[in-house]
PDB file of C-alpha atoms and ligand atoms in Angstrom:
ATOM      1  CA  MET A   1      13.521 -18.875  -1.448  1.00  0.00           C
ATOM      2  CA  SER A   2      11.076 -16.111   0.077  1.00  0.00           C
ATOM      3  CA  ARG A   3      11.231 -12.476  -0.939  1.00  0.00           C
ATOM      4  CA  ILE A   4       8.777 -11.364   1.784  1.00  0.00           C
ATOM      5  CA  ARG A   5       9.481 -11.913   5.192  1.00  0.00           C
ATOM      6  CA  SER A   6       5.987 -11.916   7.244  1.00  0.00           C
ATOM      7  CA  GLU A   7       6.041 -11.247  11.146  1.00  0.00           C
ATOM      8  CA  ARG A   8       3.423 -10.582  13.359  1.00  0.00           C
ATOM      9  CA  ARG A   9       3.107  -7.793  15.721  1.00  0.00           C
ATOM     10  CA  GLY A  10       0.318  -8.490  17.876  1.00  0.00           C
ATOM     11  CA  PRO A  11      -2.843  -7.727  15.484  1.00  0.00           C
ATOM     12  CA  VAL A  12      -0.703  -6.088  13.015  1.00  0.00           C
ATOM     13  CA  GLU A  13       1.025  -7.829  10.301  1.00  0.00           C
ATOM     14  CA  LEU A  14       4.482  -6.607   9.050  1.00  0.00           C
ATOM     15  CA  LEU A  15       5.745  -7.586   5.609  1.00  0.00           C
ATOM     16  CA  THR A  16       9.270  -6.881   4.581  1.00  0.00           C
ATOM     17  CA  LEU A  17      10.376  -6.803   1.085  1.00  0.00           C
ATOM     18  CA  ASP A  18      13.456  -8.970   1.447  1.00  0.00           C
ATOM     19  CA  ARG A  19      15.657  -8.854  -1.582  1.00  0.00           C
ATOM     20  CA  PRO A  20      18.207  -6.268  -0.540  1.00  0.00           C
ATOM     21  CA  LYS A  21      20.850  -6.953  -3.140  1.00  0.00           C
ATOM     22  CA  ALA A  22      18.795  -6.093  -5.954  1.00  0.00           C
ATOM     23  CA  LEU A  23      17.396  -3.239  -3.899  1.00  0.00           C
ATOM     24  CA  ASN A  24      13.976  -5.277  -3.421  1.00  0.00           C
ATOM     25  CA  ALA A  25      13.366  -5.098  -7.270  1.00  0.00           C
ATOM     26  CA  LEU A  26       9.790  -6.818  -8.095  1.00  0.00           C
ATOM     27  CA  ASP A  27      10.559  -9.902 -10.321  1.00  0.00           C
ATOM     28  CA  ARG A  28       7.729 -12.121 -11.113  1.00  0.00           C
ATOM     29  CA  ALA A  29       8.574 -14.331  -8.184  1.00  0.00           C
ATOM     30  CA  THR A  30       7.915 -11.554  -5.728  1.00  0.00           C
ATOM     31  CA  LEU A  31       4.818 -10.573  -7.225  1.00  0.00           C
ATOM     32  CA  GLU A  32       3.401 -13.833  -7.118  1.00  0.00           C
ATOM     33  CA  GLU A  33       4.242 -14.271  -3.410  1.00  0.00           C
ATOM     34  CA  LEU A  34       2.791 -10.832  -2.706  1.00  0.00           C
ATOM     35  CA  LEU A  35      -0.291 -12.233  -4.312  1.00  0.00           C
ATOM     36  CA  GLY A  36      -0.203 -15.577  -2.100  1.00  0.00           C
ATOM     37  CA  THR A  37       0.414 -13.159   0.788  1.00  0.00           C
ATOM     38  CA  CYS A  38      -2.857 -11.289   0.452  1.00  0.00           C
ATOM     39  CA  GLU A  39      -4.651 -14.224  -0.080  1.00  0.00           C
ATOM     40  CA  ARG A  40      -3.472 -15.402   3.288  1.00  0.00           C
ATOM     41  CA  LEU A  41      -4.150 -11.975   4.784  1.00  0.00           C
ATOM     42  CA  ARG A  42      -7.499 -12.109   3.687  1.00  0.00           C
ATOM     43  CA  ALA A  43      -8.534 -15.270   5.229  1.00  0.00           C
ATOM     44  CA  ASP A  44      -6.821 -14.270   8.456  1.00  0.00           C
ATOM     45  CA  THR A  45      -9.552 -12.538  10.392  1.00  0.00           C
ATOM     46  CA  SER A  46      -7.098 -11.811  13.149  1.00  0.00           C
ATOM     47  CA  VAL A  47      -5.110  -9.310  11.218  1.00  0.00           C
ATOM     48  CA  ARG A  48      -6.274  -5.840  11.644  1.00  0.00           C
ATOM     49  CA  ALA A  49      -3.717  -3.877   9.818  1.00  0.00           C
ATOM     50  CA  VAL A  50      -0.565  -4.389   7.546  1.00  0.00           C
ATOM     51  CA  VAL A  51       2.670  -2.472   7.539  1.00  0.00           C
ATOM     52  CA  LEU A  52       4.779  -2.950   4.276  1.00  0.00           C
ATOM     53  CA  THR A  53       8.458  -2.062   4.168  1.00  0.00           C
ATOM     54  CA  GLY A  54      11.766  -2.936   2.663  1.00  0.00           C
ATOM     55  CA  GLU A  55      14.797  -4.632   3.892  1.00  0.00           C
ATOM     56  CA  GLY A  56      18.195  -2.310   3.497  1.00  0.00           C
ATOM     57  CA  ARG A  57      18.287   0.729   1.785  1.00  0.00           C
ATOM     58  CA  ALA A  58      15.277   0.252  -0.384  1.00  0.00           C
ATOM     59  CA  PHE A  59      11.644  -0.065  -0.175  1.00  0.00           C
ATOM     60  CA  VAL A  60      11.526  -1.182  -3.640  1.00  0.00           C
ATOM     61  CA  ALA A  61      13.877   0.166  -6.231  1.00  0.00           C
ATOM     62  CA  GLY A  62      11.266  -0.828  -9.289  1.00  0.00           C
ATOM     63  CA  ALA A  63      10.297  -3.823 -11.291  1.00  0.00           C
ATOM     64  CA  ASP A  64      13.101  -6.236 -11.985  1.00  0.00           C
ATOM     65  CA  ILE A  65      15.039  -4.581 -14.958  1.00  0.00           C
ATOM     66  CA  ALA A  66      17.164  -7.691 -15.884  1.00  0.00           C
ATOM     67  CA  GLU A  67      13.926  -9.783 -15.688  1.00  0.00           C
ATOM     68  CA  MET A  68      12.167  -7.550 -18.055  1.00  0.00           C
ATOM     69  CA  ARG A  69      15.028  -7.066 -20.332  1.00  0.00           C
ATOM     70  CA  ALA A  70      14.001 -10.345 -21.937  1.00  0.00           C
ATOM     71  CA  LEU A  71      10.244 -10.104 -22.345  1.00  0.00           C
ATOM     72  CA  ASP A  72       8.649  -9.722 -25.739  1.00  0.00           C
ATOM     73  CA  ALA A  73       5.536  -7.659 -25.994  1.00  0.00           C
ATOM     74  CA  GLN A  74       3.154 -10.558 -24.907  1.00  0.00           C
ATOM     75  CA  GLN A  75       5.242 -11.660 -22.082  1.00  0.00           C
ATOM     76  CA  ALA A  76       5.982  -7.914 -20.767  1.00  0.00           C
ATOM     77  CA  GLU A  77       1.799  -7.286 -20.958  1.00  0.00           C
ATOM     78  CA  ALA A  78       1.725 -10.743 -18.808  1.00  0.00           C
ATOM     79  CA  PHE A  79       4.295  -9.281 -16.217  1.00  0.00           C
ATOM     80  CA  SER A  80       2.363  -5.830 -16.432  1.00  0.00           C
ATOM     81  CA  ARG A  81      -1.085  -7.639 -15.436  1.00  0.00           C
ATOM     82  CA  LEU A  82       0.589  -9.988 -12.906  1.00  0.00           C
ATOM     83  CA  GLY A  83       1.989  -6.775 -11.248  1.00  0.00           C
ATOM     84  CA  HIS A  84      -1.650  -4.974 -11.607  1.00  0.00           C
ATOM     85  CA  ALA A  85      -3.073  -8.116  -9.958  1.00  0.00           C
ATOM     86  CA  ALA A  86      -0.497  -7.716  -7.018  1.00  0.00           C
ATOM     87  CA  MET A  87      -1.193  -3.870  -6.841  1.00  0.00           C
ATOM     88  CA  ASP A  88      -5.230  -4.696  -6.796  1.00  0.00           C
ATOM     89  CA  ALA A  89      -4.868  -7.338  -3.943  1.00  0.00           C
ATOM     90  CA  ILE A  90      -2.929  -4.670  -1.752  1.00  0.00           C
ATOM     91  CA  GLU A  91      -5.272  -2.232  -2.718  1.00  0.00           C
ATOM     92  CA  SER A  92      -8.485  -4.249  -1.840  1.00  0.00           C
ATOM     93  CA  LEU A  93      -7.352  -5.663   1.300  1.00  0.00           C
ATOM     94  CA  GLU A  94     -10.165  -5.217   4.286  1.00  0.00           C
ATOM     95  CA  VAL A  95      -7.715  -4.046   6.545  1.00  0.00           C
ATOM     96  CA  PRO A  96      -5.636  -0.591   6.464  1.00  0.00           C
ATOM     97  CA  THR A  97      -2.087  -0.868   4.856  1.00  0.00           C
ATOM     98  CA  ILE A  98       0.461   1.465   5.857  1.00  0.00           C
ATOM     99  CA  ALA A  99       3.510   1.679   3.584  1.00  0.00           C
ATOM    100  CA  ALA A 100       6.972   2.528   5.612  1.00  0.00           C
ATOM    101  CA  VAL A 101       9.136   3.879   2.563  1.00  0.00           C
ATOM    102  CA  ASN A 102      12.491   3.426   4.356  1.00  0.00           C
ATOM    103  CA  GLY A 103      14.559   4.131   1.172  1.00  0.00           C
ATOM    104  CA  PHE A 104      14.287   4.454  -2.806  1.00  0.00           C
ATOM    105  CA  ALA A 105      10.526   3.907  -4.068  1.00  0.00           C
ATOM    106  CA  LEU A 106      10.852   4.016  -7.823  1.00  0.00           C
ATOM    107  CA  GLY A 107       8.785   2.755 -10.474  1.00  0.00           C
ATOM    108  CA  GLY A 108       6.948  -0.559  -9.402  1.00  0.00           C
ATOM    109  CA  GLY A 109       8.095   0.492  -6.033  1.00  0.00           C
ATOM    110  CA  CYS A 110       6.464   3.979  -6.128  1.00  0.00           C
ATOM    111  CA  GLU A 111       3.350   2.030  -7.200  1.00  0.00           C
ATOM    112  CA  LEU A 112       3.397  -0.337  -4.523  1.00  0.00           C
ATOM    113  CA  ALA A 113       3.788   2.396  -1.925  1.00  0.00           C
ATOM    114  CA  CYS A 114       0.677   4.167  -3.807  1.00  0.00           C
ATOM    115  CA  ALA A 115      -1.374   0.925  -3.731  1.00  0.00           C
ATOM    116  CA  CYS A 116      -1.174   0.960   0.063  1.00  0.00           C
ATOM    117  CA  ASP A 117      -3.585   3.148   2.040  1.00  0.00           C
ATOM    118  CA  TRP A 118      -1.069   5.816   2.875  1.00  0.00           C
ATOM    119  CA  ILE A 119       2.601   6.141   2.968  1.00  0.00           C
ATOM    120  CA  TYR A 120       4.731   7.104   6.095  1.00  0.00           C
ATOM    121  CA  ALA A 121       8.418   7.811   4.811  1.00  0.00           C
ATOM    122  CA  SER A 122      11.987   8.294   6.218  1.00  0.00           C
ATOM    123  CA  GLU A 123      13.144  11.674   5.707  1.00  0.00           C
ATOM    124  CA  LYS A 124      15.963   9.686   3.386  1.00  0.00           C
ATOM    125  CA  ALA A 125      13.479   8.076   1.072  1.00  0.00           C
ATOM    126  CA  ARG A 126      13.350   9.039  -2.863  1.00  0.00           C
ATOM    127  CA  PHE A 127      10.172   8.816  -4.914  1.00  0.00           C
ATOM    128  CA  GLY A 128      10.057   8.579  -8.566  1.00  0.00           C
ATOM    129  CA  GLN A 129       8.379   6.735 -11.697  1.00  0.00           C
ATOM    130  CA  PRO A 130      11.856   6.547 -13.770  1.00  0.00           C
ATOM    131  CA  GLU A 131      10.767   4.385 -16.368  1.00  0.00           C
ATOM    132  CA  VAL A 132      11.077   6.706 -19.032  1.00  0.00           C
ATOM    133  CA  ASN A 133      14.871   6.933 -18.283  1.00  0.00           C
ATOM    134  CA  LEU A 134      14.741   3.148 -19.687  1.00  0.00           C
ATOM    135  CA  GLY A 135      12.506   3.747 -22.565  1.00  0.00           C
ATOM    136  CA  LEU A 136       9.438   2.553 -20.717  1.00  0.00           C
ATOM    137  CA  ILE A 137       6.256   3.507 -18.962  1.00  0.00           C
ATOM    138  CA  PRO A 138       4.770   2.579 -15.833  1.00  0.00           C
ATOM    139  CA  GLY A 139       3.289  -0.819 -15.727  1.00  0.00           C
ATOM    140  CA  PHE A 140       2.035  -1.343 -12.221  1.00  0.00           C
ATOM    141  CA  GLY A 141      -0.493   1.543 -11.964  1.00  0.00           C
ATOM    142  CA  GLY A 142       1.590   4.129 -11.825  1.00  0.00           C
ATOM    143  CA  THR A 143      -0.312   6.366 -14.604  1.00  0.00           C
ATOM    144  CA  ASP A 144      -3.372   6.112 -12.478  1.00  0.00           C
ATOM    145  CA  ARG A 145      -2.708   5.382  -8.656  1.00  0.00           C
ATOM    146  CA  LEU A 146      -0.126   8.201  -8.406  1.00  0.00           C
ATOM    147  CA  VAL A 147      -2.223  10.660 -10.210  1.00  0.00           C
ATOM    148  CA  ARG A 148      -5.040  10.133  -7.789  1.00  0.00           C
ATOM    149  CA  ARG A 149      -2.866  10.505  -5.228  1.00  0.00           C
ATOM    150  CA  VAL A 150      -0.700  13.746  -6.269  1.00  0.00           C
ATOM    151  CA  GLY A 151      -2.908  15.175  -9.033  1.00  0.00           C
ATOM    152  CA  SER A 152      -2.140  15.404 -12.532  1.00  0.00           C
ATOM    153  CA  ALA A 153       0.442  18.297 -12.436  1.00  0.00           C
ATOM    154  CA  TRP A 154       2.993  16.249 -10.237  1.00  0.00           C
ATOM    155  CA  GLY A 155       1.799  12.984 -11.842  1.00  0.00           C
ATOM    156  CA  LYS A 156       3.044  14.413 -14.986  1.00  0.00           C
ATOM    157  CA  GLU A 157       6.094  15.834 -13.863  1.00  0.00           C
ATOM    158  CA  LEU A 158       6.898  12.241 -12.329  1.00  0.00           C
ATOM    159  CA  VAL A 159       5.814  10.125 -14.968  1.00  0.00           C
ATOM    160  CA  LEU A 160       7.150  12.495 -17.911  1.00  0.00           C
ATOM    161  CA  GLY A 161      10.021  13.772 -16.328  1.00  0.00           C
ATOM    162  CA  GLY A 162      11.433  10.691 -15.032  1.00  0.00           C
ATOM    163  CA  GLU A 163      13.271  12.324 -12.090  1.00  0.00           C
ATOM    164  CA  PRO A 164      13.079  11.260  -8.581  1.00  0.00           C
ATOM    165  CA  ILE A 165      11.910  13.979  -5.794  1.00  0.00           C
ATOM    166  CA  ASP A 166      13.364  13.579  -2.142  1.00  0.00           C
ATOM    167  CA  ALA A 167      11.183  13.163   0.901  1.00  0.00           C
ATOM    168  CA  ALA A 168      10.349  16.653   1.754  1.00  0.00           C
ATOM    169  CA  THR A 169       8.913  17.209  -1.753  1.00  0.00           C
ATOM    170  CA  ALA A 170       6.923  13.941  -1.210  1.00  0.00           C
ATOM    171  CA  LEU A 171       5.252  15.341   1.803  1.00  0.00           C
ATOM    172  CA  ARG A 172       4.711  18.499   0.374  1.00  0.00           C
ATOM    173  CA  ILE A 173       2.891  17.024  -2.655  1.00  0.00           C
ATOM    174  CA  GLY A 174       0.614  14.880  -0.593  1.00  0.00           C
ATOM    175  CA  LEU A 175       2.530  11.781  -1.582  1.00  0.00           C
ATOM    176  CA  ALA A 176       3.596  10.985   1.784  1.00  0.00           C
ATOM    177  CA  ASN A 177       1.718  11.522   4.770  1.00  0.00           C
ATOM    178  CA  ARG A 178       4.307  11.959   7.398  1.00  0.00           C
ATOM    179  CA  LEU A 179       8.170  11.890   7.544  1.00  0.00           C
ATOM    180  CA  PHE A 180      10.039  10.240  10.246  1.00  0.00           C
ATOM    181  CA  ALA A 181      13.779   9.897  11.134  1.00  0.00           C
ATOM    182  CA  PRO A 182      15.150   6.811   9.291  1.00  0.00           C
ATOM    183  CA  ASP A 183      15.758   4.833  12.860  1.00  0.00           C
ATOM    184  CA  ALA A 184      11.975   5.950  13.952  1.00  0.00           C
ATOM    185  CA  LEU A 185      10.016   5.027  10.813  1.00  0.00           C
ATOM    186  CA  LEU A 186       9.139   1.548  11.313  1.00  0.00           C
ATOM    187  CA  ALA A 187       8.162   2.234  14.871  1.00  0.00           C
ATOM    188  CA  ALA A 188       5.990   4.890  14.029  1.00  0.00           C
ATOM    189  CA  SER A 189       4.274   2.887  11.165  1.00  0.00           C
ATOM    190  CA  LEU A 190       3.552  -0.040  13.286  1.00  0.00           C
ATOM    191  CA  ASP A 191       2.365   2.297  16.299  1.00  0.00           C
ATOM    192  CA  ALA A 192      -0.155   3.780  14.013  1.00  0.00           C
ATOM    193  CA  ALA A 193      -1.280   0.407  12.868  1.00  0.00           C
ATOM    194  CA  GLU A 194      -1.846  -0.806  16.200  1.00  0.00           C
ATOM    195  CA  LYS A 195      -3.785   1.950  17.188  1.00  0.00           C
ATOM    196  CA  ILE A 196      -6.073   1.260  14.173  1.00  0.00           C
ATOM    197  CA  ALA A 197      -6.139  -2.506  15.071  1.00  0.00           C
ATOM    198  CA  SER A 198      -8.085  -1.240  18.373  1.00  0.00           C
ATOM    199  CA  LYS A 199     -10.999   0.392  16.329  1.00  0.00           C
ATOM    200  CA  GLY A 200     -14.095  -1.339  14.877  1.00  0.00           C
ATOM    201  CA  PRO A 201     -12.779  -3.796  12.061  1.00  0.00           C
ATOM    202  CA  LEU A 202     -15.961  -3.890  10.086  1.00  0.00           C
ATOM    203  CA  ALA A 203     -16.450   0.044  10.236  1.00  0.00           C
ATOM    204  CA  ILE A 204     -12.907   0.129   8.934  1.00  0.00           C
ATOM    205  CA  ALA A 205     -13.588  -2.490   6.128  1.00  0.00           C
ATOM    206  CA  THR A 206     -16.552  -0.911   5.085  1.00  0.00           C
ATOM    207  CA  ALA A 207     -15.613   2.753   4.824  1.00  0.00           C
ATOM    208  CA  LYS A 208     -12.420   1.249   2.944  1.00  0.00           C
ATOM    209  CA  ARG A 209     -14.597  -0.234   0.691  1.00  0.00           C
ATOM    210  CA  VAL A 210     -16.940   2.395  -0.057  1.00  0.00           C
ATOM    211  CA  MET A 211     -14.044   5.133  -0.810  1.00  0.00           C
ATOM    212  CA  LEU A 212     -12.599   2.525  -3.478  1.00  0.00           C
ATOM    213  CA  GLN A 213     -15.879   1.757  -4.916  1.00  0.00           C
ATOM    214  CA  SER A 214     -16.663   5.610  -4.783  1.00  0.00           C
ATOM    215  CA  GLN A 215     -13.310   6.766  -6.537  1.00  0.00           C
ATOM    216  CA  ASP A 216     -14.610   5.989 -10.152  1.00  0.00           C
ATOM    217  CA  ALA A 217     -18.542   6.427  -9.298  1.00  0.00           C
ATOM    218  CA  ASP A 218     -20.146   9.918  -9.985  1.00  0.00           C
ATOM    219  CA  ALA A 219     -21.219  11.910  -6.891  1.00  0.00           C
ATOM    220  CA  SER A 220     -24.566  10.478  -6.939  1.00  0.00           C
ATOM    221  CA  ALA A 221     -23.674   6.886  -7.001  1.00  0.00           C
ATOM    222  CA  ALA A 222     -21.009   7.203  -4.561  1.00  0.00           C
ATOM    223  CA  HIS A 223     -23.437   8.936  -2.017  1.00  0.00           C
ATOM    224  CA  GLU A 224     -26.188   6.357  -2.440  1.00  0.00           C
ATOM    225  CA  PHE A 225     -23.540   3.724  -1.698  1.00  0.00           C
ATOM    226  CA  GLU A 226     -22.371   5.447   1.308  1.00  0.00           C
ATOM    227  CA  GLN A 227     -26.082   5.921   2.636  1.00  0.00           C
ATOM    228  CA  PHE A 228     -26.655   2.244   1.841  1.00  0.00           C
ATOM    229  CA  ALA A 229     -23.547   0.998   3.554  1.00  0.00           C
ATOM    230  CA  PHE A 230     -24.057   3.252   6.552  1.00  0.00           C
ATOM    231  CA  GLY A 231     -27.684   1.426   7.221  1.00  0.00           C
ATOM    232  CA  VAL A 232     -25.788  -1.688   6.865  1.00  0.00           C
ATOM    233  CA  ILE A 233     -23.341  -1.318   9.431  1.00  0.00           C
ATOM    234  CA  SER A 234     -25.418   0.378  11.846  1.00  0.00           C
ATOM    235  CA  GLU A 235     -27.057  -2.999  12.392  1.00  0.00           C
ATOM    236  CA  ALA A 236     -23.679  -4.731  13.104  1.00  0.00           C
ATOM    237  CA  GLU A 237     -22.857  -5.903  16.372  1.00  0.00           C
ATOM    238  CA  GLU A 238     -19.856  -3.940  16.527  1.00  0.00           C
ATOM    239  CA  CYS A 239     -21.482  -0.537  16.218  1.00  0.00           C
ATOM    240  CA  ALA A 240     -24.159  -1.481  18.856  1.00  0.00           C
ATOM    241  CA  GLU A 241     -20.836  -2.127  21.065  1.00  0.00           C
ATOM    242  CA  GLY A 242     -18.938   1.026  19.829  1.00  0.00           C
ATOM    243  CA  MET A 243     -22.111   3.497  20.716  1.00  0.00           C
ATOM    244  CA  ASP A 244     -23.185   1.505  23.738  1.00  0.00           C
ATOM    245  CA  ALA A 245     -19.200   2.120  25.070  1.00  0.00           C
ATOM    246  CA  PHE A 246     -19.255   5.752  24.573  1.00  0.00           C
ATOM    247  CA  LEU A 247     -22.867   6.183  26.432  1.00  0.00           C
ATOM    248  CA  GLU A 248     -21.655   3.820  29.151  1.00  0.00           C
ATOM    249  CA  LYS A 249     -18.492   5.715  29.051  1.00  0.00           C
ATOM    250  CA  ARG A 250     -16.121   2.753  28.865  1.00  0.00           C
ATOM    251  CA  THR A 251     -13.567   1.535  26.050  1.00  0.00           C
ATOM    252  CA  PRO A 252     -15.356  -0.589  23.634  1.00  0.00           C
ATOM    253  CA  SER A 253     -14.306  -4.280  22.920  1.00  0.00           C
ATOM    254  CA  PHE A 254     -14.432  -5.138  19.281  1.00  0.00           C
ATOM    255  CA  LYS A 255     -14.175  -8.571  18.210  1.00  0.00           C
ATOM    256  CA  ASP A 256     -11.804  -9.778  15.204  1.00  0.00           C
ATOM    257  CA  ARG A 257     -13.137  -8.887  11.854  1.00  0.00           C
TER     258      ARG A 257
HETATM  259  N1  CAA B   1      15.739  -4.047 -11.178  1.00  0.00           N
HETATM  260  C1  CAA B   1      16.873  -4.802 -11.073  1.00  0.00           C
HETATM  261  N2  CAA B   1      17.917  -4.721 -10.102  1.00  0.00           N
HETATM  262  C2  CAA B   1      18.082  -3.375  -9.706  1.00  0.00           C
HETATM  263  C3  CAA B   1      17.044  -2.549  -9.950  1.00  0.00           C
HETATM  264  C4  CAA B   1      15.860  -2.720 -10.854  1.00  0.00           C
HETATM  265  N3  CAA B   1      14.753  -2.069 -10.880  1.00  0.00           N
HETATM  266  N4  CAA B   1      17.169  -1.506  -9.064  1.00  0.00           N
HETATM  267  C5  CAA B   1      18.586  -1.722  -8.509  1.00  0.00           C
HETATM  268  N5  CAA B   1      18.865  -2.822  -8.960  1.00  0.00           N
HETATM  269  C6  CAA B   1      20.377  -3.633  -8.702  1.00  0.00           C
HETATM  270  C7  CAA B   1      21.344  -3.283  -9.524  1.00  0.00           C
HETATM  271  O1  CAA B   1      21.596  -3.862 -10.523  1.00  0.00           O
HETATM  272  C8  CAA B   1      22.644  -3.625  -8.597  1.00  0.00           C
HETATM  273  O2  CAA B   1      22.844  -4.770  -8.626  1.00  0.00           O
HETATM  274  P1  CAA B   1      24.152  -5.361  -8.934  1.00  0.00           P
HETATM  275  O3  CAA B   1      25.083  -5.139  -7.583  1.00  0.00           O
HETATM  276  O4  CAA B   1      24.161  -6.855  -8.811  1.00  0.00           O
HETATM  277  O5  CAA B   1      25.078  -4.663  -9.825  1.00  0.00           O
HETATM  278  C9  CAA B   1      21.882  -3.274  -6.885  1.00  0.00           C
HETATM  279  O6  CAA B   1      20.670  -3.464  -7.329  1.00  0.00           O
HETATM  280  C10 CAA B   1      22.280  -2.137  -6.149  1.00  0.00           C
HETATM  281  O7  CAA B   1      21.734  -1.045  -7.207  1.00  0.00           O
HETATM  282  P2  CAA B   1      23.132   0.048  -7.630  1.00  0.00           P
HETATM  283  O8  CAA B   1      24.580  -0.425  -7.571  1.00  0.00           O
HETATM  284  O9  CAA B   1      22.412   0.620  -9.117  1.00  0.00           O
HETATM  285  O10 CAA B   1      22.620   0.955  -6.397  1.00  0.00           O
HETATM  286  P3  CAA B   1      22.908   2.749  -6.499  1.00  0.00           P
HETATM  287  O11 CAA B   1      22.989   3.291  -5.147  1.00  0.00           O
HETATM  288  O12 CAA B   1      24.173   2.978  -7.437  1.00  0.00           O
HETATM  289  O13 CAA B   1      21.576   3.287  -7.302  1.00  0.00           O
HETATM  290  C11 CAA B   1      19.245   3.539  -7.700  1.00  0.00           C
HETATM  291  C12 CAA B   1      20.498   3.010  -6.797  1.00  0.00           C
HETATM  292  C13 CAA B   1      19.405   4.786  -8.051  1.00  0.00           C
HETATM  293  C14 CAA B   1      18.151   3.097  -6.783  1.00  0.00           C
HETATM  294  C15 CAA B   1      19.785   2.670  -9.005  1.00  0.00           C
HETATM  295  O14 CAA B   1      19.814   1.346  -8.569  1.00  0.00           O
HETATM  296  C16 CAA B   1      18.538   2.471 -10.000  1.00  0.00           C
HETATM  297  O15 CAA B   1      18.081   3.759 -10.591  1.00  0.00           O
HETATM  298  N6  CAA B   1      17.903   1.530 -10.041  1.00  0.00           N
HETATM  299  C17 CAA B   1      16.825   1.232 -11.160  1.00  0.00           C
HETATM  300  C18 CAA B   1      15.723   1.998 -10.922  1.00  0.00           C
HETATM  301  C19 CAA B   1      14.331   2.073 -11.855  1.00  0.00           C
HETATM  302  O16 CAA B   1      14.759   2.582 -13.154  1.00  0.00           O
HETATM  303  N7  CAA B   1      13.428   1.575 -11.421  1.00  0.00           N
HETATM  304  C20 CAA B   1      12.071   1.347 -12.614  1.00  0.00           C
HETATM  305  C21 CAA B   1      12.237   0.237 -13.163  1.00  0.00           C
HETATM  306  S1  CAA B   1      11.062  -0.151 -14.234  1.00  0.00           S
HETATM  307  C22 CAA B   1       9.757  -0.190 -13.446  1.00  0.00           C
HETATM  308  O17 CAA B   1       9.299  -0.243 -12.450  1.00  0.00           O
HETATM  309  C23 CAA B   1       8.497  -0.430 -14.625  1.00  0.00           C
HETATM  310  C24 CAA B   1       7.075  -0.568 -13.893  1.00  0.00           C
HETATM  311  O18 CAA B   1       6.410   0.251 -13.179  1.00  0.00           O
HETATM  312  C25 CAA B   1       6.508  -2.143 -13.974  1.00  0.00           C
END
């Protein structure tokens, strides 16, 4: 039984976590399906952007607590590694990813949203890392990606305090980029993804890769990598088309990535 619904909307792939009875909790089967989905998207050069959302009243309410309860230390570590692999696969997709957070994004759900490039949220969304309430810690990257996104003060309040925050707070601390009325969220996210899909796919993939690699590098290595990548992309057919189109006052026509 599939736990992720995939739909194509032109150049945009819409992925919907589809296990609403368990508030889309991430069990092993879902994480493995997420990995397989990323592999498929990597190979499909006609996909230019991805929107990830949840069916029902949750985005994702966390890792599956019922499944985790039975794990010993070795199995729990393997579960964490599987979750990390799935989050890394999302984060390293060449195309931009928008998390359309429609409801609860807790624990593994907040971690999944943070693995996406940015977050648009429903005004009714709630975010949090409630693991300490279960005597646990985040296991899919929350101690790192969330802190990078919101800084250490709010990261610590969320991870150590374990209390959820509402959408307005998520917006204020830079966790969510924009808020929408619940019934406008998906259309707004798809519109943004479609707009990106009209831009240079190689440029987007390159900028994304440079930003991802640079976040752990010192400034001089990061700047060096940007300069190198800038040189490489300026020889690409796509770059010639983009600049020619500007100079000829026409709309550029970019090929699939
Ligand atoms: N895992 C498994 N099942 C879950 C779940 C989860 N994370 N979250 C919700 N569910 C299930 C509930 O057990 C319930 O199932 P039943 O109908 O079979 O009883 C169903 O989803 C609906 O949930 P509630 O009845 O609890 O709904 P609610 O509206 O009263 O509360 C909620 C909603 C506040 C999100 C609450 O469900 C909740 O607190 N969920 C757990 C949140 C959480 O702790 N997440 C972190 C998990 S640990 C983690 O994610 C670790 C990691 O980083 C890897």
